C-alpha positions in Angstrom: 6.6 33.0 6.2 4.5 32.0 9.2 5.1 28.4 10.4 2.0 26.3 10.5 2.9 24.5 13.8 4.8 27.2 15.7 4.7 26.5 19.4 3.1 23.1 19.1 4.5 20.1 21.0 4.4 16.8 19.0 5.1 13.1 19.6 5.9 10.9 16.6 6.3 7.2 17.2 8.5 5.0 15.1 10.5 8.0 13.9 14.1 6.6 13.4 13.5 6.2 9.7 11.0 6.3 6.9 7.6 8.0 7.2 8.0 8.7 11.0 11.3 10.4 10.5 10.0 12.5 7.7 7.0 13.6 9.7 9.1 14.5 12.7 11.4 16.7 10.6 8.5 18.3 8.7 6.9 19.2 12.0 10.2 20.7 13.2 10.5 22.7 10.0 7.0 24.1 10.7 7.9 25.2 14.1 7.0 22.3 16.4 9.1 20.9 19.2 9.1 17.1 18.7 9.6 13.9 20.7 10.5 10.9 18.7 10.3 7.2 19.7 11.9 4.0 18.6 13.5 0.9 19.8 17.1 2.3 19.5 18.2 5.7 20.9 21.3 5.4 18.7 19.1 5.3 15.5 17.0 8.3 16.8 20.0 10.4 17.5 20.5 11.8 13.9 16.8 12.8 13.8 17.1 14.7 17.1 20.4 16.3 15.9 18.7 17.6 12.7 15.8 19.1 14.8 18.2 20.7 17.2 20.0 22.3 14.2 16.7 23.9 13.4 16.5 25.5 16.8 13.8 23.1 18.0 13.5 21.3 21.3 13.8 17.6 20.4 13.9 14.5 22.6 14.3 10.8 21.9 12.5 8.1 23.8 13.4 4.4 23.7 9.9 3.0 23.5 8.5 -0.3 22.1 4.9 0.6 21.5 3.9 -3.1 21.5 4.5 -3.1 25.3 1.5 -1.2 26.5 2.3 -1.4 30.2 3.2 2.1 31.4 2.0 3.9 28.2 0.2 6.5 30.3 3.4 7.4 32.2 5.3 7.5 28.9 2.8 10.1 27.5 3.2 12.1 30.7 7.0 11.9 30.5 6.8 13.1 26.9 4.6 16.1 27.8 6.9 16.9 30.7 10.1 16.9 28.5 8.5 18.9 25.8 6.6 21.3 28.0 3.2 20.1 26.7 1.7 17.8 24.1 -0.6 19.0 21.4 0.0 16.5 18.6 0.4 12.7 18.6 1.3 10.8 15.5 1.0 7.0 15.8 3.3 5.8 13.1 5.2 2.9 14.6 4.5 -0.3 12.6 5.9 -3.6 11.5 5.3 -6.0 8.6 6.1 -9.7 8.1 6.5 -11.8 5.1 4.2 -14.8 5.8 1.3 -15.4 3.5 -2.2 -16.4 4.6 -1.6 -20.2 4.6 1.6 -19.9 6.6 0.8 -17.2 9.2 1.6 -18.4 12.7 0.1 -17.2 16.0 3.5 -15.7 16.8 3.6 -13.8 13.5 0.0 -12.6 14.0 0.8 -11.3 17.5 4.0 -9.6 16.5 2.1 -7.5 13.9 -1.0 -6.8 15.9 0.8 -6.0 19.1 2.5 -3.0 17.5 0.2 -2.0 14.6 -3.1 -2.2 16.4 -2.9 -2.9 20.2 0.0 -0.5 20.7 -1.7 2.2 18.6 -5.0 1.7 20.4 -3.5 2.3 23.9 -1.3 5.1 22.6 -4.5 6.8 21.4 -6.2 6.2 24.7 -3.3 7.5 26.8 -2.9 10.6 24.6 -6.7 11.3 24.7 -6.7 11.0 28.5 -3.8 13.3 28.8 -5.4 15.9 26.5 -8.7 15.8 28.3 -7.1 16.1 31.7 -5.1 19.1 30.6 -7.9 20.7 28.6 -5.8 20.5 25.4 -7.6 20.7 22.1 -5.2 18.5 20.3 -4.8 16.2 17.3 -4.2 12.5 17.1 -3.1 11.3 13.7 -2.8 7.5 13.0 -0.8 6.1 10.1 -2.8 3.4 8.4 -2.3 2.0 4.9 -4.3 1.6 1.8 -3.8 -2.1 2.4 -6.4 -1.7 5.1 -9.0 -0.6 2.5 -8.5 -3.3 -0.1 -9.3 -6.4 2.0 -6.3 -8.3 3.4 -5.5 -12.0 4.1 -2.4 -11.2 6.2 -2.0 -9.5 9.6 -0.5 -6.3 8.3 -3.5 -5.4 6.2 -5.9 -6.5 8.8 -4.2 -4.4 11.5 -4.4 -1.3 9.3 -8.1 -2.0 8.6 -8.4 -1.9 12.4 -6.6 1.4 12.6 -9.0 2.9 10.1 -12.0 1.6 12.1 -10.5 2.8 15.4 -9.9 6.3 14.0 -13.5 6.5 12.9 -14.8 5.1 16.2 -13.0 7.4 18.6 -13.3 10.6 16.6 -16.9 11.2 17.6 -16.1 10.4 21.3 -13.2 12.9 21.4 -14.7 15.7 19.3 -16.7 17.2 22.3 -13.4 17.6 24.0 -11.9 19.5 21.1 -9.6 16.6 20.1 -9.5 15.8 16.4 -8.6 12.3 15.2 -7.7 11.4 11.6 -5.7 8.8 9.7 -3.5 8.7 6.7 -3.5 5.6 4.4 -0.4 5.7 2.2 0.1 3.4 -0.7 3.6 2.1 -1.4 6.3 4.4 -0.1 10.1 4.2 -0.6 11.0 3.0 2.8 12.9 0.1 4.2 9.6 -1.5 5.2 8.9 -2.0 1.5 11.7 -4.5 1.4 9.9 -6.8 3.8 10.4 -10.0 1.6 14.1 -10.8 1.2 15.2 -11.4 -2.3 12.1 -10.0 -4.0 12.4 -6.4 -5.1 9.2 -4.5 -4.9 7.7 -3.4 -8.3 4.8 -1.0 -8.2 2.8 0.2 -11.2 1.5 3.7 -10.5 0.1 6.5 -12.7 3.0 8.5 -11.2 5.5 6.0 -12.4 7.1 5.6 -8.9 6.3 5.0 -5.3 5.7 7.9 -2.9 8.5 9.6 -1.0 8.2 9.7 2.8 8.3 13.5 2.6 5.1 13.5 0.6 3.3 11.6 3.3 4.8 14.0 5.9 3.3 17.1 4.1 -0.2 15.5 4.6 0.6 15.0 8.2 1.5 18.6 8.5 -1.8 19.6 7.0 -3.8 17.4 9.4 -2.0 19.0 12.3 -2.7 22.5 11.1 -5.6 24.9 11.4 -6.5 24.1 7.8 -7.7 20.7 8.9 -10.0 21.9 11.6 -13.1 20.2 10.1 -11.5 16.8 9.6 -12.5 14.2 12.2 -12.7 10.4 11.8 -11.6 10.5 8.2 -8.9 8.5 6.6 -7.1 10.3 3.9 -5.8 8.0 1.2 -2.5 9.0 -0.5 -1.6 6.2 -2.9 -0.8 8.0 -6.2 -4.0 6.9 -8.0 -3.6 3.2 -7.4 
């Protein structure tokens, strides 16, 4: 069976666990060489080992996306280590437990710096690299259905911004052959869902369960494939009918 991403070079941020890890592994299964980022090389090591076992080139980069200084050089470093860069998945994200009436400036900045500011400049650096190299690549941003429902807390607002950014830059990059799209998952069985200590998450869904990270990853594979060659600026919601 032909692999959908054979020969592609991909970067997945925030890939030590959850959705990011699932996307990185799914890309490797489909033939891509993959660079993964996170704040701990130790936590990224098992992901890299699994991709190496598939016969893929895989590299880990210690990278806090909230620190945007030097992001251009990090993208260039990634491309150099992989031998190119065709796909960028901006997945890294954080969530905090404060409610609207108790959000602090520090809490606001902690979320926005990673979820929106970091993602914005990652998109910019990836786009500049692809344009400079003449690469007709893909940029896939991980948003959330929380960004579509109206949100009184920084997490949902940041994801609303991701959806708007995706739409806004898609038209600018399309003439360069670069396609930009976003995925807006509903609740997924990841550690991030346990963001409020002592309060187990209960989700009512027509499916009777939350999504698995691997299900989100399959959509990310599609958006990186030739089958998604007409998708630009769109946010695909995958929330199980909620």
